[in-house]
Amino acid sequence: MSDINKNMTIGEILRTQPAVAGILMEAGMHCLGCPSAQSETLEEAAMVHGMDIEVLMTKIAAL
């Protein structure tokens, strides 16, 4: 999933690569369909949830 970057919104990621939802849910991002997900970047969401963005990006890249 090398086409995903931390500046993409959660909504954009899920529209282009729905398989990432499982990784995000496992990481604790359970509100993937909420309005914030449409405008919040992956990096912002990771920060809000206290996650290391680089660890999350590594998991997504391995998908």
PDB file of C-alpha atoms in Angstrom:
ATOM      1  CA  MET A   1       0.000   0.000   0.000  1.00  0.00           C
ATOM      2  CA  SER A   2       2.797   2.368  -0.905  1.00  0.00           C
ATOM      3  CA  ASP A   3       0.327   4.821  -2.458  1.00  0.00           C
ATOM      4  CA  ILE A   4      -0.974   5.810   0.987  1.00  0.00           C
ATOM      5  CA  ASN A   5       0.712   8.631   2.854  1.00  0.00           C
ATOM      6  CA  LYS A   6       0.195  10.242   6.247  1.00  0.00           C
ATOM      7  CA  ASN A   7      -1.214  13.441   4.707  1.00  0.00           C
ATOM      8  CA  MET A   8      -4.211  11.665   3.179  1.00  0.00           C
ATOM      9  CA  THR A   9      -7.534  11.906   4.990  1.00  0.00           C
ATOM     10  CA  ILE A  10      -8.974   8.810   6.595  1.00  0.00           C
ATOM     11  CA  GLY A  11     -11.953   9.075   4.232  1.00  0.00           C
ATOM     12  CA  GLU A  12      -9.708   9.270   1.182  1.00  0.00           C
ATOM     13  CA  ILE A  13      -7.701   6.249   2.308  1.00  0.00           C
ATOM     14  CA  LEU A  14     -10.824   4.172   2.912  1.00  0.00           C
ATOM     15  CA  ARG A  15     -12.325   5.124  -0.462  1.00  0.00           C
ATOM     16  CA  THR A  16      -9.176   4.087  -2.340  1.00  0.00           C
ATOM     17  CA  GLN A  17      -7.980   1.200  -0.128  1.00  0.00           C
ATOM     18  CA  PRO A  18     -10.844  -0.187   2.007  1.00  0.00           C
ATOM     19  CA  ALA A  19      -8.630  -3.013   3.308  1.00  0.00           C
ATOM     20  CA  VAL A  20      -6.824  -0.468   5.500  1.00  0.00           C
ATOM     21  CA  ALA A  21      -9.948  -0.255   7.698  1.00  0.00           C
ATOM     22  CA  GLY A  22      -8.939  -3.419   9.529  1.00  0.00           C
ATOM     23  CA  ILE A  23      -5.546  -1.983  10.467  1.00  0.00           C
ATOM     24  CA  LEU A  24      -7.078   1.287  11.632  1.00  0.00           C
ATOM     25  CA  MET A  25      -9.743  -0.512  13.680  1.00  0.00           C
ATOM     26  CA  GLU A  26      -7.113  -2.770  15.241  1.00  0.00           C
ATOM     27  CA  ALA A  27      -5.089   0.334  16.126  1.00  0.00           C
ATOM     28  CA  GLY A  28      -8.069   1.819  17.982  1.00  0.00           C
ATOM     29  CA  MET A  29      -9.552   4.114  15.341  1.00  0.00           C
ATOM     30  CA  HIS A  30     -13.127   2.907  15.651  1.00  0.00           C
ATOM     31  CA  CYS A  31     -14.893   5.936  14.238  1.00  0.00           C
ATOM     32  CA  LEU A  32     -13.946   5.491  10.596  1.00  0.00           C
ATOM     33  CA  GLY A  33     -17.316   6.675   9.355  1.00  0.00           C
ATOM     34  CA  CYS A  34     -17.598   9.759  11.548  1.00  0.00           C
ATOM     35  CA  PRO A  35     -17.476  13.248  10.002  1.00  0.00           C
ATOM     36  CA  SER A  36     -13.969  13.860  11.350  1.00  0.00           C
ATOM     37  CA  ALA A  37     -12.637  10.982   9.283  1.00  0.00           C
ATOM     38  CA  GLN A  38     -13.575  12.809   6.099  1.00  0.00           C
ATOM     39  CA  SER A  39     -11.287  15.755   6.839  1.00  0.00           C
ATOM     40  CA  GLU A  40      -8.739  14.459   9.352  1.00  0.00           C
ATOM     41  CA  THR A  41      -5.409  13.251   7.973  1.00  0.00           C
ATOM     42  CA  LEU A  42      -3.956   9.925   8.993  1.00  0.00           C
ATOM     43  CA  GLU A  43      -1.200  11.764  10.849  1.00  0.00           C
ATOM     44  CA  GLU A  44      -3.716  13.927  12.742  1.00  0.00           C
ATOM     45  CA  ALA A  45      -5.813  10.884  13.647  1.00  0.00           C
ATOM     46  CA  ALA A  46      -2.738   9.041  14.896  1.00  0.00           C
ATOM     47  CA  MET A  47      -1.787  12.019  17.049  1.00  0.00           C
ATOM     48  CA  VAL A  48      -5.302  12.305  18.527  1.00  0.00           C
ATOM     49  CA  HIS A  49      -5.290   8.584  19.357  1.00  0.00           C
ATOM     50  CA  GLY A  50      -1.751   8.666  20.819  1.00  0.00           C
ATOM     51  CA  MET A  51      -0.273   6.466  18.102  1.00  0.00           C
ATOM     52  CA  ASP A  52       3.135   6.558  16.464  1.00  0.00           C
ATOM     53  CA  ILE A  53       2.444   7.459  12.826  1.00  0.00           C
ATOM     54  CA  GLU A  54       5.561   5.647  11.605  1.00  0.00           C
ATOM     55  CA  VAL A  55       4.450   2.376  13.231  1.00  0.00           C
ATOM     56  CA  LEU A  56       1.003   2.787  11.685  1.00  0.00           C
ATOM     57  CA  MET A  57       2.508   3.537   8.260  1.00  0.00           C
ATOM     58  CA  THR A  58       4.672   0.406   8.518  1.00  0.00           C
ATOM     59  CA  LYS A  59       1.597  -1.728   9.227  1.00  0.00           C
ATOM     60  CA  ILE A  60      -0.276  -0.178   6.295  1.00  0.00           C
ATOM     61  CA  ALA A  61       2.702  -0.678   3.967  1.00  0.00           C
ATOM     62  CA  ALA A  62       2.848  -4.356   4.946  1.00  0.00           C
ATOM     63  CA  LEU A  63      -0.792  -4.886   3.954  1.00  0.00           C
TER      64      LEU A  63
END
